[in-house]
Amino acid sequence: MKNETLEAYWDLLNLFEDYLELGIRREHGRPRTLHVQPGNGLTRIAEEVRECTRCSLHAGRNHTVPGAGVSGPAVMVIGEGPGGEEDRTGQPFVGRAGKYLDKWLNAIGLDRNTNCFIGNVIKCRPPGNRDPLPEETSACLPYLERQVDLLKPKVILTVGRIAIQVLTGKSAGIGALRGSTYEYRGIPVIPTYHPSGVLRNPEYRAPVWEDLKRLKELIS
Ligand code: SF4
């Protein structure tokens, strides 16, 4: 087969794949969204993450943690990155902090298995649970952007300082940033403390409850 014919063939195949996976039909090189099938697209992102070597964190990981939950969720929870337990299992928020997060969600009628998607800004564990470096965040962010665009949650709940800083580009601490509603890729964002921080600092419980009540109002 001639090279031009082969290229045209692959081009056609790629366009067809985009149509099936993302519901996107390209006309004259410009994408036009028809509808979205989140399940397929999310699986594809998870597969790409599994093979990803875009930043140095790939070298020390046991498992990638692309996130988990339902398609078209009421709420997408976004944390900073996987911890030890998440790295061991490949699942987000599964340690003590994860169980505590589940209690928060349950208190306002949410559940990770029925109406939420839970993920992180970065998908591989930083060594010693240090903050992700700016270059690691920029390398990984396109995955999160694609997840948000596919999932189209009603509201995003960020937990902890890093997630809200990355989504808003602001540099203030979580104490200053929480209490307001922001927007990320057209979705309202409510920031609150990280469950592990609240386990260490019980005085954060009251502001978290205020944030959760605002979240419930937004989704209802
Ligand atoms: Fe790739 Fe993100 Fe993992 Fe870095 S943290 S290797 S960008 S998946």
JSON list of C-alpha atoms and ligand atoms in Angstrom, two decimals:
[
{"chain": "A", "resi": 1, "resn": "MET", "atom": "CA", "xyz": [0.00, 0.00, 0.00]},
{"chain": "A", "resi": 2, "resn": "LYS", "atom": "CA", "xyz": [1.30, 3.48, -0.90]},
{"chain": "A", "resi": 3, "resn": "ASN", "atom": "CA", "xyz": [2.35, 5.76, 1.95]},
{"chain": "A", "resi": 4, "resn": "GLU", "atom": "CA", "xyz": [-0.38, 8.35, 1.23]},
{"chain": "A", "resi": 5, "resn": "THR", "atom": "CA", "xyz": [-3.04, 5.65, 1.15]},
{"chain": "A", "resi": 6, "resn": "LEU", "atom": "CA", "xyz": [-1.75, 4.20, 4.40]},
{"chain": "A", "resi": 7, "resn": "GLU", "atom": "CA", "xyz": [-1.81, 7.62, 6.09]},
{"chain": "A", "resi": 8, "resn": "ALA", "atom": "CA", "xyz": [-5.33, 8.29, 4.86]},
{"chain": "A", "resi": 9, "resn": "TYR", "atom": "CA", "xyz": [-6.38, 4.89, 6.18]},
{"chain": "A", "resi": 10, "resn": "TRP", "atom": "CA", "xyz": [-4.93, 5.57, 9.65]},
{"chain": "A", "resi": 11, "resn": "ASP", "atom": "CA", "xyz": [-6.44, 9.05, 9.69]},
{"chain": "A", "resi": 12, "resn": "LEU", "atom": "CA", "xyz": [-9.86, 7.61, 8.96]},
{"chain": "A", "resi": 13, "resn": "LEU", "atom": "CA", "xyz": [-9.41, 4.96, 11.62]},
{"chain": "A", "resi": 14, "resn": "ASN", "atom": "CA", "xyz": [-8.41, 7.60, 14.22]},
{"chain": "A", "resi": 15, "resn": "LEU", "atom": "CA", "xyz": [-11.42, 9.76, 13.39]},
{"chain": "A", "resi": 16, "resn": "PHE", "atom": "CA", "xyz": [-13.71, 6.75, 13.69]},
{"chain": "A", "resi": 17, "resn": "GLU", "atom": "CA", "xyz": [-12.11, 5.83, 17.04]},
{"chain": "A", "resi": 18, "resn": "ASP", "atom": "CA", "xyz": [-12.64, 9.40, 18.33]},
{"chain": "A", "resi": 19, "resn": "TYR", "atom": "CA", "xyz": [-16.25, 9.21, 17.24]},
{"chain": "A", "resi": 20, "resn": "LEU", "atom": "CA", "xyz": [-16.82, 5.93, 19.06]},
{"chain": "A", "resi": 21, "resn": "GLU", "atom": "CA", "xyz": [-14.89, 6.84, 22.23]},
{"chain": "A", "resi": 22, "resn": "LEU", "atom": "CA", "xyz": [-15.65, 10.50, 22.66]},
{"chain": "A", "resi": 23, "resn": "GLY", "atom": "CA", "xyz": [-18.62, 11.19, 20.47]},
{"chain": "A", "resi": 24, "resn": "ILE", "atom": "CA", "xyz": [-16.60, 13.71, 18.51]},
{"chain": "A", "resi": 25, "resn": "ARG", "atom": "CA", "xyz": [-17.02, 14.18, 14.78]},
{"chain": "A", "resi": 26, "resn": "ARG", "atom": "CA", "xyz": [-14.43, 16.32, 13.06]},
{"chain": "A", "resi": 27, "resn": "GLU", "atom": "CA", "xyz": [-15.50, 18.39, 10.13]},
{"chain": "A", "resi": 28, "resn": "HIS", "atom": "CA", "xyz": [-12.86, 20.24, 8.15]},
{"chain": "A", "resi": 29, "resn": "GLY", "atom": "CA", "xyz": [-10.41, 19.60, 11.00]},
{"chain": "A", "resi": 30, "resn": "ARG", "atom": "CA", "xyz": [-12.62, 21.24, 13.64]},
{"chain": "A", "resi": 31, "resn": "PRO", "atom": "CA", "xyz": [-14.10, 19.01, 16.36]},
{"chain": "A", "resi": 32, "resn": "ARG", "atom": "CA", "xyz": [-17.87, 19.17, 16.94]},
{"chain": "A", "resi": 33, "resn": "THR", "atom": "CA", "xyz": [-19.19, 17.53, 20.07]},
{"chain": "A", "resi": 34, "resn": "LEU", "atom": "CA", "xyz": [-22.22, 15.34, 19.47]},
{"chain": "A", "resi": 35, "resn": "HIS", "atom": "CA", "xyz": [-22.42, 13.43, 22.72]},
{"chain": "A", "resi": 36, "resn": "VAL", "atom": "CA", "xyz": [-20.02, 11.93, 25.25]},
{"chain": "A", "resi": 37, "resn": "GLN", "atom": "CA", "xyz": [-19.63, 8.34, 26.38]},
{"chain": "A", "resi": 38, "resn": "PRO", "atom": "CA", "xyz": [-17.66, 8.79, 29.61]},
{"chain": "A", "resi": 39, "resn": "GLY", "atom": "CA", "xyz": [-17.08, 5.09, 30.37]},
{"chain": "A", "resi": 40, "resn": "ASN", "atom": "CA", "xyz": [-15.05, 4.41, 27.25]},
{"chain": "A", "resi": 41, "resn": "GLY", "atom": "CA", "xyz": [-13.03, 7.61, 27.47]},
{"chain": "A", "resi": 42, "resn": "LEU", "atom": "CA", "xyz": [-12.26, 7.09, 31.15]},
{"chain": "A", "resi": 43, "resn": "THR", "atom": "CA", "xyz": [-11.03, 3.57, 30.52]},
{"chain": "A", "resi": 44, "resn": "ARG", "atom": "CA", "xyz": [-8.78, 4.88, 27.82]},
{"chain": "A", "resi": 45, "resn": "ILE", "atom": "CA", "xyz": [-7.35, 7.56, 30.14]},
{"chain": "A", "resi": 46, "resn": "ALA", "atom": "CA", "xyz": [-6.72, 4.94, 32.83]},
{"chain": "A", "resi": 47, "resn": "GLU", "atom": "CA", "xyz": [-4.86, 2.80, 30.29]},
{"chain": "A", "resi": 48, "resn": "GLU", "atom": "CA", "xyz": [-2.72, 5.76, 29.20]},
{"chain": "A", "resi": 49, "resn": "VAL", "atom": "CA", "xyz": [-1.97, 6.61, 32.84]},
{"chain": "A", "resi": 50, "resn": "ARG", "atom": "CA", "xyz": [-0.91, 3.00, 33.48]},
{"chain": "A", "resi": 51, "resn": "GLU", "atom": "CA", "xyz": [1.75, 3.29, 30.76]},
{"chain": "A", "resi": 52, "resn": "CYS", "atom": "CA", "xyz": [2.68, 6.92, 31.50]},
{"chain": "A", "resi": 53, "resn": "THR", "atom": "CA", "xyz": [6.30, 7.99, 31.91]},
{"chain": "A", "resi": 54, "resn": "ARG", "atom": "CA", "xyz": [5.74, 11.74, 31.42]},
{"chain": "A", "resi": 55, "resn": "CYS", "atom": "CA", "xyz": [7.36, 12.59, 34.76]},
{"chain": "A", "resi": 56, "resn": "SER", "atom": "CA", "xyz": [9.88, 11.01, 37.10]},
{"chain": "A", "resi": 57, "resn": "LEU", "atom": "CA", "xyz": [7.21, 9.76, 39.51]},
{"chain": "A", "resi": 58, "resn": "HIS", "atom": "CA", "xyz": [6.64, 6.76, 37.26]},
{"chain": "A", "resi": 59, "resn": "ALA", "atom": "CA", "xyz": [9.93, 5.29, 38.46]},
{"chain": "A", "resi": 60, "resn": "GLY", "atom": "CA", "xyz": [8.88, 4.79, 42.09]},
{"chain": "A", "resi": 61, "resn": "ARG", "atom": "CA", "xyz": [5.25, 3.79, 41.73]},
{"chain": "A", "resi": 62, "resn": "ASN", "atom": "CA", "xyz": [3.76, 0.38, 42.44]},
{"chain": "A", "resi": 63, "resn": "HIS", "atom": "CA", "xyz": [0.39, 1.28, 40.92]},
{"chain": "A", "resi": 64, "resn": "THR", "atom": "CA", "xyz": [-1.00, 4.28, 39.13]},
{"chain": "A", "resi": 65, "resn": "VAL", "atom": "CA", "xyz": [-4.17, 5.70, 40.68]},
{"chain": "A", "resi": 66, "resn": "PRO", "atom": "CA", "xyz": [-6.26, 7.20, 37.86]},
{"chain": "A", "resi": 67, "resn": "GLY", "atom": "CA", "xyz": [-9.37, 7.58, 40.01]},
{"chain": "A", "resi": 68, "resn": "ALA", "atom": "CA", "xyz": [-12.60, 5.63, 40.43]},
{"chain": "A", "resi": 69, "resn": "GLY", "atom": "CA", "xyz": [-16.32, 6.14, 40.55]},
{"chain": "A", "resi": 70, "resn": "VAL", "atom": "CA", "xyz": [-19.36, 6.51, 38.36]},
{"chain": "A", "resi": 71, "resn": "SER", "atom": "CA", "xyz": [-19.87, 8.25, 35.02]},
{"chain": "A", "resi": 72, "resn": "GLY", "atom": "CA", "xyz": [-21.80, 11.53, 35.11]},
{"chain": "A", "resi": 73, "resn": "PRO", "atom": "CA", "xyz": [-21.36, 11.92, 38.86]},
{"chain": "A", "resi": 74, "resn": "ALA", "atom": "CA", "xyz": [-23.07, 14.52, 41.04]},
{"chain": "A", "resi": 75, "resn": "VAL", "atom": "CA", "xyz": [-19.69, 15.25, 42.62]},
{"chain": "A", "resi": 76, "resn": "MET", "atom": "CA", "xyz": [-16.09, 14.75, 41.55]},
{"chain": "A", "resi": 77, "resn": "VAL", "atom": "CA", "xyz": [-13.73, 14.77, 44.52]},
{"chain": "A", "resi": 78, "resn": "ILE", "atom": "CA", "xyz": [-10.17, 15.83, 43.69]},
{"chain": "A", "resi": 79, "resn": "GLY", "atom": "CA", "xyz": [-7.27, 15.39, 46.08]},
{"chain": "A", "resi": 80, "resn": "GLU", "atom": "CA", "xyz": [-3.58, 15.96, 45.67]},
{"chain": "A", "resi": 81, "resn": "GLY", "atom": "CA", "xyz": [-2.07, 12.57, 44.85]},
{"chain": "A", "resi": 82, "resn": "PRO", "atom": "CA", "xyz": [-1.94, 8.94, 45.97]},
{"chain": "A", "resi": 83, "resn": "GLY", "atom": "CA", "xyz": [-0.56, 7.99, 49.38]},
{"chain": "A", "resi": 84, "resn": "GLY", "atom": "CA", "xyz": [1.03, 4.70, 50.42]},
{"chain": "A", "resi": 85, "resn": "GLU", "atom": "CA", "xyz": [-2.18, 2.67, 50.61]},
{"chain": "A", "resi": 86, "resn": "GLU", "atom": "CA", "xyz": [-3.41, 4.06, 47.29]},
{"chain": "A", "resi": 87, "resn": "ASP", "atom": "CA", "xyz": [-0.09, 3.25, 45.63]},
{"chain": "A", "resi": 88, "resn": "ARG", "atom": "CA", "xyz": [-0.33, -0.30, 47.00]},
{"chain": "A", "resi": 89, "resn": "THR", "atom": "CA", "xyz": [-3.90, -0.88, 45.79]},
{"chain": "A", "resi": 90, "resn": "GLY", "atom": "CA", "xyz": [-4.31, 1.43, 42.79]},
{"chain": "A", "resi": 91, "resn": "GLN", "atom": "CA", "xyz": [-7.50, 2.84, 44.33]},
{"chain": "A", "resi": 92, "resn": "PRO", "atom": "CA", "xyz": [-8.06, 6.46, 45.47]},
{"chain": "A", "resi": 93, "resn": "PHE", "atom": "CA", "xyz": [-8.66, 7.41, 49.10]},
{"chain": "A", "resi": 94, "resn": "VAL", "atom": "CA", "xyz": [-8.67, 3.93, 50.62]},
{"chain": "A", "resi": 95, "resn": "GLY", "atom": "CA", "xyz": [-6.78, 4.50, 53.88]},
{"chain": "A", "resi": 96, "resn": "ARG", "atom": "CA", "xyz": [-8.06, 6.06, 57.10]},
{"chain": "A", "resi": 97, "resn": "ALA", "atom": "CA", "xyz": [-8.51, 9.43, 55.39]},
{"chain": "A", "resi": 98, "resn": "GLY", "atom": "CA", "xyz": [-10.49, 7.72, 52.62]},
{"chain": "A", "resi": 99, "resn": "LYS", "atom": "CA", "xyz": [-12.88, 6.15, 55.11]},
{"chain": "A", "resi": 100, "resn": "TYR", "atom": "CA", "xyz": [-13.31, 9.55, 56.74]},
{"chain": "A", "resi": 101, "resn": "LEU", "atom": "CA", "xyz": [-14.02, 11.09, 53.32]},
{"chain": "A", "resi": 102, "resn": "ASP", "atom": "CA", "xyz": [-16.68, 8.43, 52.76]},
{"chain": "A", "resi": 103, "resn": "LYS", "atom": "CA", "xyz": [-18.36, 9.52, 56.00]},
{"chain": "A", "resi": 104, "resn": "TRP", "atom": "CA", "xyz": [-18.43, 13.14, 54.82]},
{"chain": "A", "resi": 105, "resn": "LEU", "atom": "CA", "xyz": [-20.00, 12.12, 51.52]},
{"chain": "A", "resi": 106, "resn": "ASN", "atom": "CA", "xyz": [-22.53, 9.80, 53.16]},
{"chain": "A", "resi": 107, "resn": "ALA", "atom": "CA", "xyz": [-23.59, 12.61, 55.53]},
{"chain": "A", "resi": 108, "resn": "ILE", "atom": "CA", "xyz": [-24.92, 14.61, 52.57]},
{"chain": "A", "resi": 109, "resn": "GLY", "atom": "CA", "xyz": [-26.42, 11.69, 50.64]},
{"chain": "A", "resi": 110, "resn": "LEU", "atom": "CA", "xyz": [-23.40, 10.89, 48.45]},
{"chain": "A", "resi": 111, "resn": "ASP", "atom": "CA", "xyz": [-21.57, 7.64, 47.95]},
{"chain": "A", "resi": 112, "resn": "ARG", "atom": "CA", "xyz": [-18.46, 6.87, 45.93]},
{"chain": "A", "resi": 113, "resn": "ASN", "atom": "CA", "xyz": [-20.14, 3.82, 44.37]},
{"chain": "A", "resi": 114, "resn": "THR", "atom": "CA", "xyz": [-23.35, 5.48, 43.24]},
{"chain": "A", "resi": 115, "resn": "ASN", "atom": "CA", "xyz": [-22.97, 9.19, 42.53]},
{"chain": "A", "resi": 116, "resn": "CYS", "atom": "CA", "xyz": [-19.33, 10.28, 42.91]},
{"chain": "A", "resi": 117, "resn": "PHE", "atom": "CA", "xyz": [-16.00, 10.02, 41.15]},
{"chain": "A", "resi": 118, "resn": "ILE", "atom": "CA", "xyz": [-12.88, 10.30, 43.30]},
{"chain": "A", "resi": 119, "resn": "GLY", "atom": "CA", "xyz": [-9.46, 11.14, 41.93]},
{"chain": "A", "resi": 120, "resn": "ASN", "atom": "CA", "xyz": [-6.35, 13.21, 42.33]},
{"chain": "A", "resi": 121, "resn": "VAL", "atom": "CA", "xyz": [-4.40, 15.91, 40.54]},
{"chain": "A", "resi": 122, "resn": "ILE", "atom": "CA", "xyz": [-1.47, 13.55, 40.02]},
{"chain": "A", "resi": 123, "resn": "LYS", "atom": "CA", "xyz": [-1.80, 9.85, 39.44]},
{"chain": "A", "resi": 124, "resn": "CYS", "atom": "CA", "xyz": [1.46, 8.47, 40.91]},
{"chain": "A", "resi": 125, "resn": "ARG", "atom": "CA", "xyz": [2.69, 8.70, 44.49]},
{"chain": "A", "resi": 126, "resn": "PRO", "atom": "CA", "xyz": [5.38, 11.28, 45.24]},
{"chain": "A", "resi": 127, "resn": "PRO", "atom": "CA", "xyz": [8.16, 9.78, 47.39]},
{"chain": "A", "resi": 128, "resn": "GLY", "atom": "CA", "xyz": [7.55, 10.20, 51.11]},
{"chain": "A", "resi": 129, "resn": "ASN", "atom": "CA", "xyz": [4.18, 11.81, 50.30]},
{"chain": "A", "resi": 130, "resn": "ARG", "atom": "CA", "xyz": [5.90, 15.12, 49.52]},
{"chain": "A", "resi": 131, "resn": "ASP", "atom": "CA", "xyz": [4.06, 17.83, 47.59]},
{"chain": "A", "resi": 132, "resn": "PRO", "atom": "CA", "xyz": [4.13, 17.23, 43.83]},
{"chain": "A", "resi": 133, "resn": "LEU", "atom": "CA", "xyz": [6.65, 19.41, 42.00]},
{"chain": "A", "resi": 134, "resn": "PRO", "atom": "CA", "xyz": [5.32, 21.97, 39.49]},
{"chain": "A", "resi": 135, "resn": "GLU", "atom": "CA", "xyz": [6.75, 19.98, 36.56]},
{"chain": "A", "resi": 136, "resn": "GLU", "atom": "CA", "xyz": [5.04, 16.81, 37.83]},
{"chain": "A", "resi": 137, "resn": "THR", "atom": "CA", "xyz": [1.73, 18.63, 38.16]},
{"chain": "A", "resi": 138, "resn": "SER", "atom": "CA", "xyz": [1.97, 20.12, 34.66]},
{"chain": "A", "resi": 139, "resn": "ALA", "atom": "CA", "xyz": [2.87, 16.74, 33.18]},
{"chain": "A", "resi": 140, "resn": "CYS", "atom": "CA", "xyz": [-0.13, 15.04, 34.80]},
{"chain": "A", "resi": 141, "resn": "LEU", "atom": "CA", "xyz": [-2.77, 17.77, 34.55]},
{"chain": "A", "resi": 142, "resn": "PRO", "atom": "CA", "xyz": [-3.96, 16.91, 31.01]},
{"chain": "A", "resi": 143, "resn": "TYR", "atom": "CA", "xyz": [-5.32, 13.61, 32.37]},
{"chain": "A", "resi": 144, "resn": "LEU", "atom": "CA", "xyz": [-7.41, 15.44, 34.97]},
{"chain": "A", "resi": 145, "resn": "GLU", "atom": "CA", "xyz": [-8.64, 17.95, 32.39]},
{"chain": "A", "resi": 146, "resn": "ARG", "atom": "CA", "xyz": [-9.83, 15.13, 30.15]},
{"chain": "A", "resi": 147, "resn": "GLN", "atom": "CA", "xyz": [-11.49, 13.36, 33.09]},
{"chain": "A", "resi": 148, "resn": "VAL", "atom": "CA", "xyz": [-13.38, 16.52, 34.09]},
{"chain": "A", "resi": 149, "resn": "ASP", "atom": "CA", "xyz": [-14.49, 17.13, 30.50]},
{"chain": "A", "resi": 150, "resn": "LEU", "atom": "CA", "xyz": [-15.74, 13.56, 30.16]},
{"chain": "A", "resi": 151, "resn": "LEU", "atom": "CA", "xyz": [-17.34, 13.23, 33.58]},
{"chain": "A", "resi": 152, "resn": "LYS", "atom": "CA", "xyz": [-19.04, 16.64, 33.61]},
{"chain": "A", "resi": 153, "resn": "PRO", "atom": "CA", "xyz": [-19.80, 16.48, 37.35]},
{"chain": "A", "resi": 154, "resn": "LYS", "atom": "CA", "xyz": [-22.36, 18.91, 38.75]},
{"chain": "A", "resi": 155, "resn": "VAL", "atom": "CA", "xyz": [-19.80, 20.10, 41.31]},
{"chain": "A", "resi": 156, "resn": "ILE", "atom": "CA", "xyz": [-16.13, 19.52, 42.08]},
{"chain": "A", "resi": 157, "resn": "LEU", "atom": "CA", "xyz": [-15.07, 19.17, 45.71]},
{"chain": "A", "resi": 158, "resn": "THR", "atom": "CA", "xyz": [-11.34, 19.69, 46.18]},
{"chain": "A", "resi": 159, "resn": "VAL", "atom": "CA", "xyz": [-9.75, 18.45, 49.38]},
{"chain": "A", "resi": 160, "resn": "GLY", "atom": "CA", "xyz": [-6.55, 20.00, 50.66]},
{"chain": "A", "resi": 161, "resn": "ARG", "atom": "CA", "xyz": [-4.37, 22.91, 49.61]},
{"chain": "A", "resi": 162, "resn": "ILE", "atom": "CA", "xyz": [-2.66, 21.56, 46.49]},
{"chain": "A", "resi": 163, "resn": "ALA", "atom": "CA", "xyz": [-5.80, 20.58, 44.56]},
{"chain": "A", "resi": 164, "resn": "ILE", "atom": "CA", "xyz": [-7.49, 23.97, 44.86]},
{"chain": "A", "resi": 165, "resn": "GLN", "atom": "CA", "xyz": [-4.23, 25.81, 44.15]},
{"chain": "A", "resi": 166, "resn": "VAL", "atom": "CA", "xyz": [-3.73, 23.80, 40.95]},
{"chain": "A", "resi": 167, "resn": "LEU", "atom": "CA", "xyz": [-7.33, 24.24, 39.78]},
{"chain": "A", "resi": 168, "resn": "THR", "atom": "CA", "xyz": [-7.47, 27.99, 40.46]},
{"chain": "A", "resi": 169, "resn": "GLY", "atom": "CA", "xyz": [-3.84, 29.02, 39.99]},
{"chain": "A", "resi": 170, "resn": "LYS", "atom": "CA", "xyz": [-4.02, 30.78, 43.36]},
{"chain": "A", "resi": 171, "resn": "SER", "atom": "CA", "xyz": [-1.23, 30.51, 45.92]},
{"chain": "A", "resi": 172, "resn": "ALA", "atom": "CA", "xyz": [-3.08, 31.16, 49.20]},
{"chain": "A", "resi": 173, "resn": "GLY", "atom": "CA", "xyz": [-3.49, 28.41, 51.77]},
{"chain": "A", "resi": 174, "resn": "ILE", "atom": "CA", "xyz": [-6.61, 26.29, 52.10]},
{"chain": "A", "resi": 175, "resn": "GLY", "atom": "CA", "xyz": [-7.76, 28.28, 55.16]},
{"chain": "A", "resi": 176, "resn": "ALA", "atom": "CA", "xyz": [-7.98, 31.40, 53.00]},
{"chain": "A", "resi": 177, "resn": "LEU", "atom": "CA", "xyz": [-9.31, 29.72, 49.85]},
{"chain": "A", "resi": 178, "resn": "ARG", "atom": "CA", "xyz": [-12.14, 27.70, 51.39]},
{"chain": "A", "resi": 179, "resn": "GLY", "atom": "CA", "xyz": [-15.48, 29.42, 51.95]},
{"chain": "A", "resi": 180, "resn": "SER", "atom": "CA", "xyz": [-15.76, 30.58, 48.32]},
{"chain": "A", "resi": 181, "resn": "THR", "atom": "CA", "xyz": [-16.94, 28.86, 45.16]},
{"chain": "A", "resi": 182, "resn": "TYR", "atom": "CA", "xyz": [-14.61, 28.80, 42.15]},
{"chain": "A", "resi": 183, "resn": "GLU", "atom": "CA", "xyz": [-14.95, 27.45, 38.63]},
{"chain": "A", "resi": 184, "resn": "TYR", "atom": "CA", "xyz": [-12.86, 24.92, 36.71]},
{"chain": "A", "resi": 185, "resn": "ARG", "atom": "CA", "xyz": [-13.60, 24.09, 33.09]},
{"chain": "A", "resi": 186, "resn": "GLY", "atom": "CA", "xyz": [-17.14, 25.39, 33.55]},
{"chain": "A", "resi": 187, "resn": "ILE", "atom": "CA", "xyz": [-17.81, 23.35, 36.73]},
{"chain": "A", "resi": 188, "resn": "PRO", "atom": "CA", "xyz": [-18.37, 24.97, 40.16]},
{"chain": "A", "resi": 189, "resn": "VAL", "atom": "CA", "xyz": [-15.61, 24.10, 42.63]},
{"chain": "A", "resi": 190, "resn": "ILE", "atom": "CA", "xyz": [-15.89, 24.02, 46.41]},
{"chain": "A", "resi": 191, "resn": "PRO", "atom": "CA", "xyz": [-12.62, 23.64, 48.30]},
{"chain": "A", "resi": 192, "resn": "THR", "atom": "CA", "xyz": [-12.30, 22.19, 51.76]},
{"chain": "A", "resi": 193, "resn": "TYR", "atom": "CA", "xyz": [-9.66, 20.73, 54.06]},
{"chain": "A", "resi": 194, "resn": "HIS", "atom": "CA", "xyz": [-8.11, 17.33, 53.36]},
{"chain": "A", "resi": 195, "resn": "PRO", "atom": "CA", "xyz": [-9.62, 14.55, 55.49]},
{"chain": "A", "resi": 196, "resn": "SER", "atom": "CA", "xyz": [-6.19, 13.59, 56.80]},
{"chain": "A", "resi": 197, "resn": "GLY", "atom": "CA", "xyz": [-5.68, 17.20, 57.96]},
{"chain": "A", "resi": 198, "resn": "VAL", "atom": "CA", "xyz": [-9.04, 17.14, 59.73]},
{"chain": "A", "resi": 199, "resn": "LEU", "atom": "CA", "xyz": [-8.16, 13.87, 61.46]},
{"chain": "A", "resi": 200, "resn": "ARG", "atom": "CA", "xyz": [-5.10, 15.63, 62.86]},
{"chain": "A", "resi": 201, "resn": "ASN", "atom": "CA", "xyz": [-6.91, 18.93, 63.58]},
{"chain": "A", "resi": 202, "resn": "PRO", "atom": "CA", "xyz": [-10.45, 18.43, 64.90]},
{"chain": "A", "resi": 203, "resn": "GLU", "atom": "CA", "xyz": [-11.03, 22.21, 64.88]},
{"chain": "A", "resi": 204, "resn": "TYR", "atom": "CA", "xyz": [-11.36, 21.95, 61.08]},
{"chain": "A", "resi": 205, "resn": "ARG", "atom": "CA", "xyz": [-14.52, 19.83, 61.41]},
{"chain": "A", "resi": 206, "resn": "ALA", "atom": "CA", "xyz": [-16.90, 22.80, 61.66]},
{"chain": "A", "resi": 207, "resn": "PRO", "atom": "CA", "xyz": [-15.62, 24.58, 58.51]},
{"chain": "A", "resi": 208, "resn": "VAL", "atom": "CA", "xyz": [-15.69, 21.26, 56.61]},
{"chain": "A", "resi": 209, "resn": "TRP", "atom": "CA", "xyz": [-19.33, 20.80, 57.58]},
{"chain": "A", "resi": 210, "resn": "GLU", "atom": "CA", "xyz": [-20.08, 24.34, 56.33]},
{"chain": "A", "resi": 211, "resn": "ASP", "atom": "CA", "xyz": [-18.40, 23.47, 53.01]},
{"chain": "A", "resi": 212, "resn": "LEU", "atom": "CA", "xyz": [-20.32, 20.20, 52.72]},
{"chain": "A", "resi": 213, "resn": "LYS", "atom": "CA", "xyz": [-23.62, 21.99, 53.34]},
{"chain": "A", "resi": 214, "resn": "ARG", "atom": "CA", "xyz": [-22.83, 24.43, 50.52]},
{"chain": "A", "resi": 215, "resn": "LEU", "atom": "CA", "xyz": [-21.93, 21.49, 48.30]},
{"chain": "A", "resi": 216, "resn": "LYS", "atom": "CA", "xyz": [-25.26, 19.81, 49.05]},
{"chain": "A", "resi": 217, "resn": "GLU", "atom": "CA", "xyz": [-27.13, 23.02, 48.20]},
{"chain": "A", "resi": 218, "resn": "LEU", "atom": "CA", "xyz": [-25.32, 23.25, 44.87]},
{"chain": "A", "resi": 219, "resn": "ILE", "atom": "CA", "xyz": [-26.11, 19.69, 43.80]},
{"chain": "A", "resi": 220, "resn": "SER", "atom": "CA", "xyz": [-29.72, 19.90, 44.86]},
{"chain": "B", "resi": 1, "resn": "SF4", "atom": "FE1", "xyz": [2.47, 10.19, 34.28]},
{"chain": "B", "resi": 1, "resn": "SF4", "atom": "FE2", "xyz": [1.11, 11.59, 36.05]},
{"chain": "B", "resi": 1, "resn": "SF4", "atom": "FE3", "xyz": [2.36, 9.40, 36.83]},
{"chain": "B", "resi": 1, "resn": "SF4", "atom": "FE4", "xyz": [3.77, 11.57, 36.18]},
{"chain": "B", "resi": 1, "resn": "SF4", "atom": "S1", "xyz": [2.33, 11.38, 37.92]},
{"chain": "B", "resi": 1, "resn": "SF4", "atom": "S2", "xyz": [4.21, 9.46, 35.51]},
{"chain": "B", "resi": 1, "resn": "SF4", "atom": "S3", "xyz": [2.52, 12.44, 34.52]},
{"chain": "B", "resi": 1, "resn": "SF4", "atom": "S4", "xyz": [0.64, 9.51, 35.38]}
]
